[in-house]
Coordinates of C-alpha atoms in Angstrom, one line a residue:
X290 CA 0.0 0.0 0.0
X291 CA 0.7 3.5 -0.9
X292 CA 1.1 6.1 1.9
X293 CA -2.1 7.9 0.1
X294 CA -4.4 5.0 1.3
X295 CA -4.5 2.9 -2.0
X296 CA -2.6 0.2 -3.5
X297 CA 0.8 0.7 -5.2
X298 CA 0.1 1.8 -8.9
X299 CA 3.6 2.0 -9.8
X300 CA 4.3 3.8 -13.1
X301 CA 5.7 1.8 -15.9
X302 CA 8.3 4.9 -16.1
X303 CA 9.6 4.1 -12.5
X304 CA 13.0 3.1 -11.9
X305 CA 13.3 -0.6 -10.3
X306 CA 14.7 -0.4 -7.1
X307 CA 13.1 3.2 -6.6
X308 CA 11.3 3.9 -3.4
X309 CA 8.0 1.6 -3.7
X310 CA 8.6 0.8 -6.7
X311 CA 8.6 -3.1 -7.3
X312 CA 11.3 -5.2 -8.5
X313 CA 11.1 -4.9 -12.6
X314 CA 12.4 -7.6 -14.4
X315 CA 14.5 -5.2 -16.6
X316 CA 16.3 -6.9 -19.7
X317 CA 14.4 -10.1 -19.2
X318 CA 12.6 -11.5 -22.8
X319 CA 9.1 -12.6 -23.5
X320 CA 8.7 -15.7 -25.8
X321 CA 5.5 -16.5 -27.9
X322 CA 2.9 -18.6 -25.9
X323 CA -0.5 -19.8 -27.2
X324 CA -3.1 -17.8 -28.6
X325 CA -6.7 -17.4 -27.6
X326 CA -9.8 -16.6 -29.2
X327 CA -10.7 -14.3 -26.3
X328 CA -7.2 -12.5 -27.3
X329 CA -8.2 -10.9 -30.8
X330 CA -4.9 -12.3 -31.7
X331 CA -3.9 -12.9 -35.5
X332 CA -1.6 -15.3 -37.0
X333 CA 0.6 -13.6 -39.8
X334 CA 2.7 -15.9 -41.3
X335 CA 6.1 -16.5 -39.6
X336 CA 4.8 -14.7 -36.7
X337 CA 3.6 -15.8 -33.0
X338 CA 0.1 -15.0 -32.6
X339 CA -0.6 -14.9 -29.1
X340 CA -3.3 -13.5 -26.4
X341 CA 0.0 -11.8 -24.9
X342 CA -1.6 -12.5 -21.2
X343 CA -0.1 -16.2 -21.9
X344 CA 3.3 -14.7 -22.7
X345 CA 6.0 -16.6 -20.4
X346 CA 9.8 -15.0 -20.1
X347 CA 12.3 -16.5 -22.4
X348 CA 15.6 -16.5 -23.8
X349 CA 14.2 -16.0 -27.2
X350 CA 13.1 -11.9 -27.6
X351 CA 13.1 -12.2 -31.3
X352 CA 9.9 -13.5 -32.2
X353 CA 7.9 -11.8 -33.8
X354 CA 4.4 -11.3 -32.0
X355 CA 1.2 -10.2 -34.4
X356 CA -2.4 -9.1 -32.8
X357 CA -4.7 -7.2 -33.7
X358 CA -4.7 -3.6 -32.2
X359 CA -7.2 -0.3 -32.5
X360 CA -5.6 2.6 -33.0
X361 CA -5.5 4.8 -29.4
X362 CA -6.9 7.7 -31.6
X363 CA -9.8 8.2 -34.4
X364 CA -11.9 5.4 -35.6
X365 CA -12.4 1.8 -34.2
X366 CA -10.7 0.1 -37.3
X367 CA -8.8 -2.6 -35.9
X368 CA -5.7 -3.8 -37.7
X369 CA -2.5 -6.1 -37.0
X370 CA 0.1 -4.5 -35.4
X371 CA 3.4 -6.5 -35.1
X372 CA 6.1 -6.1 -32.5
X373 CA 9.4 -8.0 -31.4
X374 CA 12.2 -8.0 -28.7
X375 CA 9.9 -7.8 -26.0
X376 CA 10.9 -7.5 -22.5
X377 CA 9.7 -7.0 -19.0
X378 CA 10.4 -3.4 -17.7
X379 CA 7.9 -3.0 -15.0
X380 CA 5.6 -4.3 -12.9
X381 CA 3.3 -3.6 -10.2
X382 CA -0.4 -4.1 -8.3
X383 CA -1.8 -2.8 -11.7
X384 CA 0.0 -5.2 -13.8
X385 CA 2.7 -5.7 -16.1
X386 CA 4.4 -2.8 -18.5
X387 CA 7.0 -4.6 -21.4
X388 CA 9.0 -2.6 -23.7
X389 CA 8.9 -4.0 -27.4
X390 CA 9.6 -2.6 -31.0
X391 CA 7.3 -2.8 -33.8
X392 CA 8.1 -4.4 -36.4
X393 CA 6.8 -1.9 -39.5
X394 CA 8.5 1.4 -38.2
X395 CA 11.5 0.2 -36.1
X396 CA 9.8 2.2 -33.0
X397 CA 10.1 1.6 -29.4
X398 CA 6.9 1.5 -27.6
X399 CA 5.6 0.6 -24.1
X400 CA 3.1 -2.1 -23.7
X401 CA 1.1 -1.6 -20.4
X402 CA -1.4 -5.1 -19.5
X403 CA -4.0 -4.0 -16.8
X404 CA -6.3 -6.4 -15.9
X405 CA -9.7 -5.5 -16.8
X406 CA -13.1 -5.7 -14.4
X407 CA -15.4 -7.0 -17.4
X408 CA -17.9 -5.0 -15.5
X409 CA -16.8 -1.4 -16.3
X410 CA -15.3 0.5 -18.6
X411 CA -11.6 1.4 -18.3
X412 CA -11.2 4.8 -17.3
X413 CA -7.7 5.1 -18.1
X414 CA -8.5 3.7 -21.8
X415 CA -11.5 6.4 -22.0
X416 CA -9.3 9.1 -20.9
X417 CA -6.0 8.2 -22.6
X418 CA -8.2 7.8 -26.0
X419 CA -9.2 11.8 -26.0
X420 CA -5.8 13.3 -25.3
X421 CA -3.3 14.4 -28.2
X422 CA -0.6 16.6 -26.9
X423 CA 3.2 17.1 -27.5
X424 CA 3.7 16.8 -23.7
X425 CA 1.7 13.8 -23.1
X426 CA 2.4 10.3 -23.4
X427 CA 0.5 9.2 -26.5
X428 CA -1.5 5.9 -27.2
X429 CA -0.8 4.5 -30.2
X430 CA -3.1 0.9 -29.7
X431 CA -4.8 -1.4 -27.7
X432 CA -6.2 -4.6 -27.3
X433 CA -7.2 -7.3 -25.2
X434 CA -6.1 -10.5 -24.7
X435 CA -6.5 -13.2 -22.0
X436 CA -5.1 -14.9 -19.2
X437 CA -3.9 -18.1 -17.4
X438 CA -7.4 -18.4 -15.4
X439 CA -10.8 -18.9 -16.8
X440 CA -12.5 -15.2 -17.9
X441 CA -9.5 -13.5 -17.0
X442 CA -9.0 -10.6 -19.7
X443 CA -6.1 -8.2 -20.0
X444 CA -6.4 -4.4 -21.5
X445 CA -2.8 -3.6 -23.0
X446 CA -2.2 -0.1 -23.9
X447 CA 0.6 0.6 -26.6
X448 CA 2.3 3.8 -25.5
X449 CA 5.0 6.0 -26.5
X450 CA 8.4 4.8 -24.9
X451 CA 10.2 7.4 -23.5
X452 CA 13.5 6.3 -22.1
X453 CA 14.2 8.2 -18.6
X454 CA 11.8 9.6 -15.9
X455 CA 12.3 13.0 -14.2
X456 CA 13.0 11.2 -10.9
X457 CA 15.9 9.4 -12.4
X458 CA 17.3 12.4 -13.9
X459 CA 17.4 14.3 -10.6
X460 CA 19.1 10.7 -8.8
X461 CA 21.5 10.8 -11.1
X462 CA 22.3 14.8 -10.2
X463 CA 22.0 13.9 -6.3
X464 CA 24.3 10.6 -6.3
X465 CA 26.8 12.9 -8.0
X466 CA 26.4 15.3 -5.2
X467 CA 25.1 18.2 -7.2
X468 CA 22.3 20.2 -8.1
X469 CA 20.2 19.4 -11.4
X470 CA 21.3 22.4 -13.6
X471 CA 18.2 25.2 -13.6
X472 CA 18.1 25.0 -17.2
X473 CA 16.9 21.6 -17.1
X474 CA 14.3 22.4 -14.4
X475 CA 12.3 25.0 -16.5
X476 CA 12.3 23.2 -19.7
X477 CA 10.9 20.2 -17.4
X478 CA 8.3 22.1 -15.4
X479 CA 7.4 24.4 -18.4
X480 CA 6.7 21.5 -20.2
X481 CA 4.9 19.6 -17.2
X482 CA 2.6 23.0 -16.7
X483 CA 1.7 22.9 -21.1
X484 CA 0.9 19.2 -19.9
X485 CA -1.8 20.2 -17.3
X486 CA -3.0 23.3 -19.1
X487 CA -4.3 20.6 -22.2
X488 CA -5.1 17.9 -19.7
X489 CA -7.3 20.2 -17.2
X490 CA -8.9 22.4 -20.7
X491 CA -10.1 18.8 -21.1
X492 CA -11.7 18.7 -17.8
X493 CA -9.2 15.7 -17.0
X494 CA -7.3 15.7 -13.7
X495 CA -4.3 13.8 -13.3
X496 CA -4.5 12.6 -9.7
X497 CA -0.8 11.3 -9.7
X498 CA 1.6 13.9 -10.5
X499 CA 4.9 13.3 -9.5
X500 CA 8.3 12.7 -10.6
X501 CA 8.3 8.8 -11.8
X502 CA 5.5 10.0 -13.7
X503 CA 7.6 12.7 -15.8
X504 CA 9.2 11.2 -19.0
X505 CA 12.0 12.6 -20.3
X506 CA 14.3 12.2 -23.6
X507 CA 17.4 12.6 -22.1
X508 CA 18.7 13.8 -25.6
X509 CA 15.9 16.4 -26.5
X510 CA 15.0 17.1 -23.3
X511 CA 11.5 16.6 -24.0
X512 CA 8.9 15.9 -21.1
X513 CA 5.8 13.7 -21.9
X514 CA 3.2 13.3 -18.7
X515 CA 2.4 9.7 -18.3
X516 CA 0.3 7.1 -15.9
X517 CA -3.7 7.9 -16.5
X518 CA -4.2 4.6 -14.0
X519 CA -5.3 7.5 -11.2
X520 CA -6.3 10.2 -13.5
X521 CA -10.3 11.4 -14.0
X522 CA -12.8 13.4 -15.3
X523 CA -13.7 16.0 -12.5
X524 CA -17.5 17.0 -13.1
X525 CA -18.7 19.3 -10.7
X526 CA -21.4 18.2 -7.9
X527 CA -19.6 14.4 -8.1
X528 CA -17.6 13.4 -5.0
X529 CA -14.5 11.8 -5.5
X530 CA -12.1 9.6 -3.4
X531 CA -9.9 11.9 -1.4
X532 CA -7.1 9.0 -0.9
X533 CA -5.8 9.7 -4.5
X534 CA -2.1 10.9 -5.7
X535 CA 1.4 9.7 -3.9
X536 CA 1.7 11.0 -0.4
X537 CA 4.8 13.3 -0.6
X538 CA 2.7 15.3 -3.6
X539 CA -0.8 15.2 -2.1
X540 CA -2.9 18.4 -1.8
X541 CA -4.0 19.3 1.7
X542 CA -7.5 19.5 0.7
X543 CA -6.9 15.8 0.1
X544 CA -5.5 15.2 3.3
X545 CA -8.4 16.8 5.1
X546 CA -10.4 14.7 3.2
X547 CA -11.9 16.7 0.7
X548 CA -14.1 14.6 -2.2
X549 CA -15.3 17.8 -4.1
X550 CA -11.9 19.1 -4.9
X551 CA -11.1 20.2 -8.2
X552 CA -7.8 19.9 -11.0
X553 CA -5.9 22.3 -8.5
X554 CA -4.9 19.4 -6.9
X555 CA -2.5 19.1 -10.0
X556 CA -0.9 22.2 -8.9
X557 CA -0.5 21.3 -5.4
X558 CA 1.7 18.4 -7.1
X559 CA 3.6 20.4 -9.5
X560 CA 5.1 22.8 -7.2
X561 CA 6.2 19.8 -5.2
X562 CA 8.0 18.5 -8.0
X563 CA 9.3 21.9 -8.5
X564 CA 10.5 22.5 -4.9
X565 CA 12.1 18.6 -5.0
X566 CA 14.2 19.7 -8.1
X567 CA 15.2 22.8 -6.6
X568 CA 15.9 21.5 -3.2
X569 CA 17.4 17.6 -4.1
X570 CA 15.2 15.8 -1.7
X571 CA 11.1 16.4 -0.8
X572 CA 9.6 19.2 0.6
X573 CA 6.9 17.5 2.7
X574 CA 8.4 13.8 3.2
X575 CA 5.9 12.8 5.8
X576 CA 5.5 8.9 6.8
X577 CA 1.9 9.4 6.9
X578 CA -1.2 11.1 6.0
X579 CA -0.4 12.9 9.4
X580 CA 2.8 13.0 9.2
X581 CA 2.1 14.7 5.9
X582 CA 0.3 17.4 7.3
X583 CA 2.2 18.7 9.7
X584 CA 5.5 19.0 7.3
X585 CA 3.6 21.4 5.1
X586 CA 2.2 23.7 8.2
X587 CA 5.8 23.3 9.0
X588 CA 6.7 25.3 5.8
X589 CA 3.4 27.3 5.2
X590 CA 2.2 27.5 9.3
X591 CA -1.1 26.4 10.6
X592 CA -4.2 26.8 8.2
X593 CA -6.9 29.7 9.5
X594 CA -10.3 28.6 9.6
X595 CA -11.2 30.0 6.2
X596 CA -7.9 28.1 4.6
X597 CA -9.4 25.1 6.1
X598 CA -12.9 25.8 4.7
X599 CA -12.2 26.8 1.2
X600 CA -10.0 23.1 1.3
X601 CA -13.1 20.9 3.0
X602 CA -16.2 22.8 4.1
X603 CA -17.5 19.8 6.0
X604 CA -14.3 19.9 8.0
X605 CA -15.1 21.1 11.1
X606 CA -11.5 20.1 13.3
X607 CA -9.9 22.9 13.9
X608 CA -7.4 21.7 17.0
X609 CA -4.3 22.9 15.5
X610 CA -0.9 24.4 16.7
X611 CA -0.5 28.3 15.5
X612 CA 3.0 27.5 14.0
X613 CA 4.4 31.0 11.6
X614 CA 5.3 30.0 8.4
X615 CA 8.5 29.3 7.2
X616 CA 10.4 32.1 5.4
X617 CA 10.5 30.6 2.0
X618 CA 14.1 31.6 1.2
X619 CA 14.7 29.7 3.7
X620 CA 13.2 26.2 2.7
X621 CA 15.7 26.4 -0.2
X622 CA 19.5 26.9 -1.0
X623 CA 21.2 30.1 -0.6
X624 CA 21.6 30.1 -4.0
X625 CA 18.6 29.7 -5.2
X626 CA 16.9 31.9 -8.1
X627 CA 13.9 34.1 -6.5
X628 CA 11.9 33.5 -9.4
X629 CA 12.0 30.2 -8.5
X630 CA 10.9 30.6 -5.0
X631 CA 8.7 33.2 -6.1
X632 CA 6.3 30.3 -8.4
X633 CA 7.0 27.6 -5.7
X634 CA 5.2 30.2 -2.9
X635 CA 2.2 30.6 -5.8
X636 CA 1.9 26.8 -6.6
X637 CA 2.4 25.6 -2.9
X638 CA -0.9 27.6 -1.1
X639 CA -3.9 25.9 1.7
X640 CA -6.6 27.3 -0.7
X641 CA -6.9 25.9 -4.0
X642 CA -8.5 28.5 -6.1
X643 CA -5.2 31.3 -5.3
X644 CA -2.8 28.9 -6.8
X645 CA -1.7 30.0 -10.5
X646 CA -3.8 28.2 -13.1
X647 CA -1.1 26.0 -15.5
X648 CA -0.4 29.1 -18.2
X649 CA -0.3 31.5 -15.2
X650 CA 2.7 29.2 -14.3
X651 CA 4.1 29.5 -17.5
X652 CA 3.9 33.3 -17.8
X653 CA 6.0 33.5 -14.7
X654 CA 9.4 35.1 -14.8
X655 CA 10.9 32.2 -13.8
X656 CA 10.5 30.7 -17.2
X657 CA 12.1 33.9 -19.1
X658 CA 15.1 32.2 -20.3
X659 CA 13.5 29.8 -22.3
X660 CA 12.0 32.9 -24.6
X661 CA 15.5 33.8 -25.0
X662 CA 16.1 33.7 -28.7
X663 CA 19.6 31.9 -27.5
X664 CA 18.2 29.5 -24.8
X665 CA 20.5 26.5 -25.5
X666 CA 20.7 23.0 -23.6
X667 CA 23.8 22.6 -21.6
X668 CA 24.4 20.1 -24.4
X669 CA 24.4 23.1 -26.8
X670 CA 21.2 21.5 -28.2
X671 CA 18.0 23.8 -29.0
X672 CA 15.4 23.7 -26.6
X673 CA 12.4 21.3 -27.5
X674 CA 9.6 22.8 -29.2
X675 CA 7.8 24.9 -26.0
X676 CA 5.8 27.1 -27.9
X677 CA 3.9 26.0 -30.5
X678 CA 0.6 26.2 -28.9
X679 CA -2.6 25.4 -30.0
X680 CA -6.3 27.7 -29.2
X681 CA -7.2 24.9 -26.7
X682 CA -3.4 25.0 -24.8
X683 CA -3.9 29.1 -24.7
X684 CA -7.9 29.5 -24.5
X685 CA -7.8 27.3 -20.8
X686 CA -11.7 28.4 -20.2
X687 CA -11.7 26.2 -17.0
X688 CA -9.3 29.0 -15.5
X689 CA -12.3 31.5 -15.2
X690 CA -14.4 28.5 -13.1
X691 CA -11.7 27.6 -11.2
X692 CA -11.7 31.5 -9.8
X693 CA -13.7 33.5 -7.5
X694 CA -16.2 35.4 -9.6
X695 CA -14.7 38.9 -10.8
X696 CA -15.5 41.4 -13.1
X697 CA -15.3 39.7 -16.4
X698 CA -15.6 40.8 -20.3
X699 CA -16.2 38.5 -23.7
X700 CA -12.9 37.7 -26.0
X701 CA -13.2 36.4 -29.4
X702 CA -10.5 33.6 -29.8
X703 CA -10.0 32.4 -33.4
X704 CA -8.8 28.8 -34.3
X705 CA -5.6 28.1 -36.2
X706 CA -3.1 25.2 -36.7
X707 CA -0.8 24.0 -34.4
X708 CA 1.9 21.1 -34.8
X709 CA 1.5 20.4 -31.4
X710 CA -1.7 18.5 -31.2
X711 CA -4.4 17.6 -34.0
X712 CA -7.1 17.6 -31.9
X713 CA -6.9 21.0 -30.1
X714 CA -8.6 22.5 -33.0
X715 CA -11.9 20.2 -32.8
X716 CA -12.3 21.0 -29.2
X717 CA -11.3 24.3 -29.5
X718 CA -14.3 25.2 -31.9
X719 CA -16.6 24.1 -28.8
X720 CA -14.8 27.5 -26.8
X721 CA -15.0 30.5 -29.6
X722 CA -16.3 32.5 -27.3
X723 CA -15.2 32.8 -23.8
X724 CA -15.5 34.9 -20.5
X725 CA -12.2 36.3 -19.1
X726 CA -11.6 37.9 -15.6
X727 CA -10.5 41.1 -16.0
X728 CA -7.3 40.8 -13.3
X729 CA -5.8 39.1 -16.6
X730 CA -4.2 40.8 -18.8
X731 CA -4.4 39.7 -22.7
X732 CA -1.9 39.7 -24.8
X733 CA -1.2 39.2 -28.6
X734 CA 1.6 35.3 -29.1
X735 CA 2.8 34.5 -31.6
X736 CA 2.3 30.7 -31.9
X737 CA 6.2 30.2 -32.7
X738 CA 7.5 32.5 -29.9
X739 CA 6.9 32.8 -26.7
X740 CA 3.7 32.6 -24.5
X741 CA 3.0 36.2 -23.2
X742 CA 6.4 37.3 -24.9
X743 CA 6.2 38.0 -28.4
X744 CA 9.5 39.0 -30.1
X745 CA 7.6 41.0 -33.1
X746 CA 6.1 44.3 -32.5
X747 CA 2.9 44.4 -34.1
X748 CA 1.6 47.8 -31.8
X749 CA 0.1 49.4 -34.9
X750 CA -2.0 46.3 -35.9
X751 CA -3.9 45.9 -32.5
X752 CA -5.9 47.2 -30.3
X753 CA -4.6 48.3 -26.6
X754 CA -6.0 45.0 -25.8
X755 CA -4.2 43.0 -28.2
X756 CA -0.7 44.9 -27.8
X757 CA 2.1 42.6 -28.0
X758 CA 4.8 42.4 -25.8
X759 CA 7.7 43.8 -27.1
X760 CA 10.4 41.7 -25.5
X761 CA 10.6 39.4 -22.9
X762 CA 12.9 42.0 -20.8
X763 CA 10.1 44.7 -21.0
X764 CA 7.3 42.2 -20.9
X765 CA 6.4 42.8 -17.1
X766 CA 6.1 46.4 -17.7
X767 CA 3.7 45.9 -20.5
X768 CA 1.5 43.4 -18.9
X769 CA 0.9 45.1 -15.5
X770 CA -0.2 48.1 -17.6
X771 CA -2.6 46.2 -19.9
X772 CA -5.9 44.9 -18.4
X773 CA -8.8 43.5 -20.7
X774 CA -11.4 46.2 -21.3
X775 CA -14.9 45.9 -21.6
X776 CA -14.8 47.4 -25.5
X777 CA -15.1 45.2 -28.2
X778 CA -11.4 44.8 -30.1
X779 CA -10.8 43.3 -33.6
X780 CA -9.9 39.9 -34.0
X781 CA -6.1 39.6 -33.8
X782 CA -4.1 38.3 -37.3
X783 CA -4.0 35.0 -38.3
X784 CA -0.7 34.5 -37.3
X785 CA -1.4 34.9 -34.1
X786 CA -3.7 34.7 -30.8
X787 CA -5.0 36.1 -27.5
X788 CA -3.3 34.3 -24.7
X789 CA -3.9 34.6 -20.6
X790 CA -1.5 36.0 -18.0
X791 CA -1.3 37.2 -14.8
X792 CA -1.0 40.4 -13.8
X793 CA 2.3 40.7 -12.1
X794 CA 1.8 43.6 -10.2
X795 CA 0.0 41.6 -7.7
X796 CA 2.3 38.9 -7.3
X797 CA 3.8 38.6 -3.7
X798 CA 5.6 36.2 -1.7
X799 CA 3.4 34.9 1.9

């Protein structure tokens, strides 16, 4: 069991011999067993058709395995999908995760077997199904197959394989005694925030965010989000199960046993993953869900009343120690970037509505460099594609219901392409139309620069509203001066879009 409450659900990105993980039977080969009618397996000729929940380890990992697969996205049109050198990298309470190569395309690819309730759907399946974004991991098939008992059926989810995890990476930096370089950590978190802004526009919450479940090419740098087994969609007025997410990135709300929380519990998790990077180790590494609690009032002091209400209404405890909180420059390294304490303190808050929405995180000034025209990888490499968003990845209309209500004024948001993700524009066209608070400031991005920091001036083809940015080093100037006004403006040029951000002026430290 899990110190949230709930079985182990280790991540088929998890490291063997990581804390909780279990043992994974790295390296280890699958040979070709018998094949089932219950499978949907195919026999291609020369190949081992098999219901893959038969599959014993071998010596042999060259056999080539044929089933047939639907594709993760578009249409049910099933169709064989071949794959060889199989091997066991994972495994865990929710099943086994093997690492093969198909056979057409050369590719690497995970292969995740769940076994599956014939009762109910698969929510991971259903969720992992809609989501098509550069900085999630993506589903390329599935299909079932059975198992050694009688009615047992396996779902096995074809996935991207991405080689490293974000917790490994920052292991590697601590057994070496060092610090992960900061470069690294804003490409990562920017990437992990992009992530959540498309998951949470798609009223998904992850549930699980933590390092293990952080992919990273260790080459390009690139950061997919991965493990859905947790992950849901929120609807409003439906309790959930508070014991949800890994215990060192659980959401107080959570821990005071909150079931009508909402995708800010995402946030919660990300800045924990932030501070970790920043600071080597956890921030709150409680033994228990007590434990838990009382190494975040440790950092952020003892919840008031109204801190505890907005987290759990029905809570009605309030026996607490007044502890002050802890200076935050404190909780980190002397030599430590402020902008980086400065997003931790707006991530890490009791009440769940004041923590920055996902593009309010990447607007921060911590993430500057990257809309350097320069930015390099320590490597020397470019930085991976970070801003090619799509009118779904900027429009975020689940920001204004995750706020108080405000003052708030109609935008127009116009749909264009984006090579990050097909299927933002078909859900955008559902959100042409949204309501903005007017504490944000709205900008004119460019899809190819930066968000909130285009490098073009383009002052004399907008409106006040629309002014672009001129530069990232005067950008906080011109966004604490702009606030969305209640005029209508023109729609901005084609090449580019309205995007959110906060207003800066009001950002403070607790």
């Amino acid at each position: 069991m899990s110190g949230s409450g709930r079985p182990r659900t280790s991540s088929f990105a998890e490291p063997p011999g990581a804390p909780g993980a279990a043992a994974a039977a790295a390296g280890s080969a699958v040979a070709g067993g018998s094949s089932s009618g219950k499978s949907g397996a195919a026999q291609a000729s020369g190949a081992t058709s098999t219901g893959f929940g038969n599959l014993k380890l071998g010596r042999d990992s060259g056999k080539v395995t044929t089933v047939v697969a639907t594709p993760g996205q578009g249409p049910d049109r099933p169709q064989e999908v071949s794959y060889t050198d199989i091997k066991v990298i994972g495994n865990g309470s929710f099943g086994v995760v093997y690492q093969a190569r198909l056979s057409d395309s050369q590719e690497m690819v995970a292969i995740k077997k769940v076994l599956q309730d014939k009762r109910f759907k698969n929510r991971e399946l259903q969720i992992m199904r809609k989501l098509d974004h550069c900085n999630v991991v993506r589903l390329r098939y599935f299909f079932y197959s059975s198992g050694e008992k009688k009615d047992e059926v396996y779902l096995n989810l074809v996935l991207d394989y991405v080689p490293e995890t974000v917790y490994r990476v920052a292991r590697h930096f601590n057994k070496a005694k060092t610090t992960i370089p900061i470069i690294y950590v804003k490409v990562y978190m920017y990437q992990l925030f992009r992530s959540l802004a498309y998951i949470h526009s798609q009223g998904v919450c992850h549930r699980d965010i933590k390092p293990q479940n952080l992919l990273v090419d260790p080459d390009t740098a690139v950061l997919k989000l991965c493990d859905f087994g947790s992950a849901k969609q929120l609807v409003r007025g439906e309790p959930n199960v508070s014991y949800i997410c890994s215990r060192y990135y659980r959401a107080p709300e959570l821990i005071f046993g909150a079931t009508d929380y909402t995708s800010n519990i995402d946030i919660w998790s990300a800045g924990c993953v932030l501070a970790e990077l920043l600071r080597g180790q956890p921030i709150f590494p409680g033994d228990s869900g007590v434990d838990q609690l009382v190494e975040i009032i440790k950092v952020l002091g003892t919840p008031t009343r109204e801190q505890i209400r907005e987290m759990n209404p029905n809570y009605t405890e309030f026996k607490f120690p007044q502890i002050k909180a802890h200076p935050w420059t404190k909780v980190f390294k002397p030599r430590t970037p402020p902008e980086a304490i400065s997003l931790c303190s707006r991530l890490l808050e009791y009440t769940p509505v004041t923590r920055l929405s996902p593009l309010e995180a990447c607007a921060h000034a911590f993430f500057d460099e990257l809309r350097q025209p320069n930015a390099r990888l320590p490597s020397g490499r470019e930085l991976p594609a970070l801003f090619n968003f799509s009118p779904v990845g900027v429009s975020s209309n689940y920001i204004v219901s995750s706020h108080r209500a405000v003052d708030s004024a109609p935008v127009e948001l116009h749909s264009h392409s984006s090579s990050c993700s097909r299927s933002d524009d078909a859900h955008f066209s559902r959100y042409t139309a949204l309501t903005i608070p007017l504490r944000y400031a709205c900008v004119c991005s460019c899809v190819t620069n930066a968000l909130c920091a285009c490098r073009r001036q383009r002052v004399g083809q907008l409106s006040p509203v629309q002014l672009c940015t001129r530069s990232s080093e005067q950008q906080h100037l011109s966004i604490t001066s702009l606030f969305l006004q209640r005029s209508p403006s023109p729609p901005p040029p084609p090449s580019c879009h309205l995007s959110i951000v906060p207003d800066f002026s009001k950002l403070q430290n607790p």
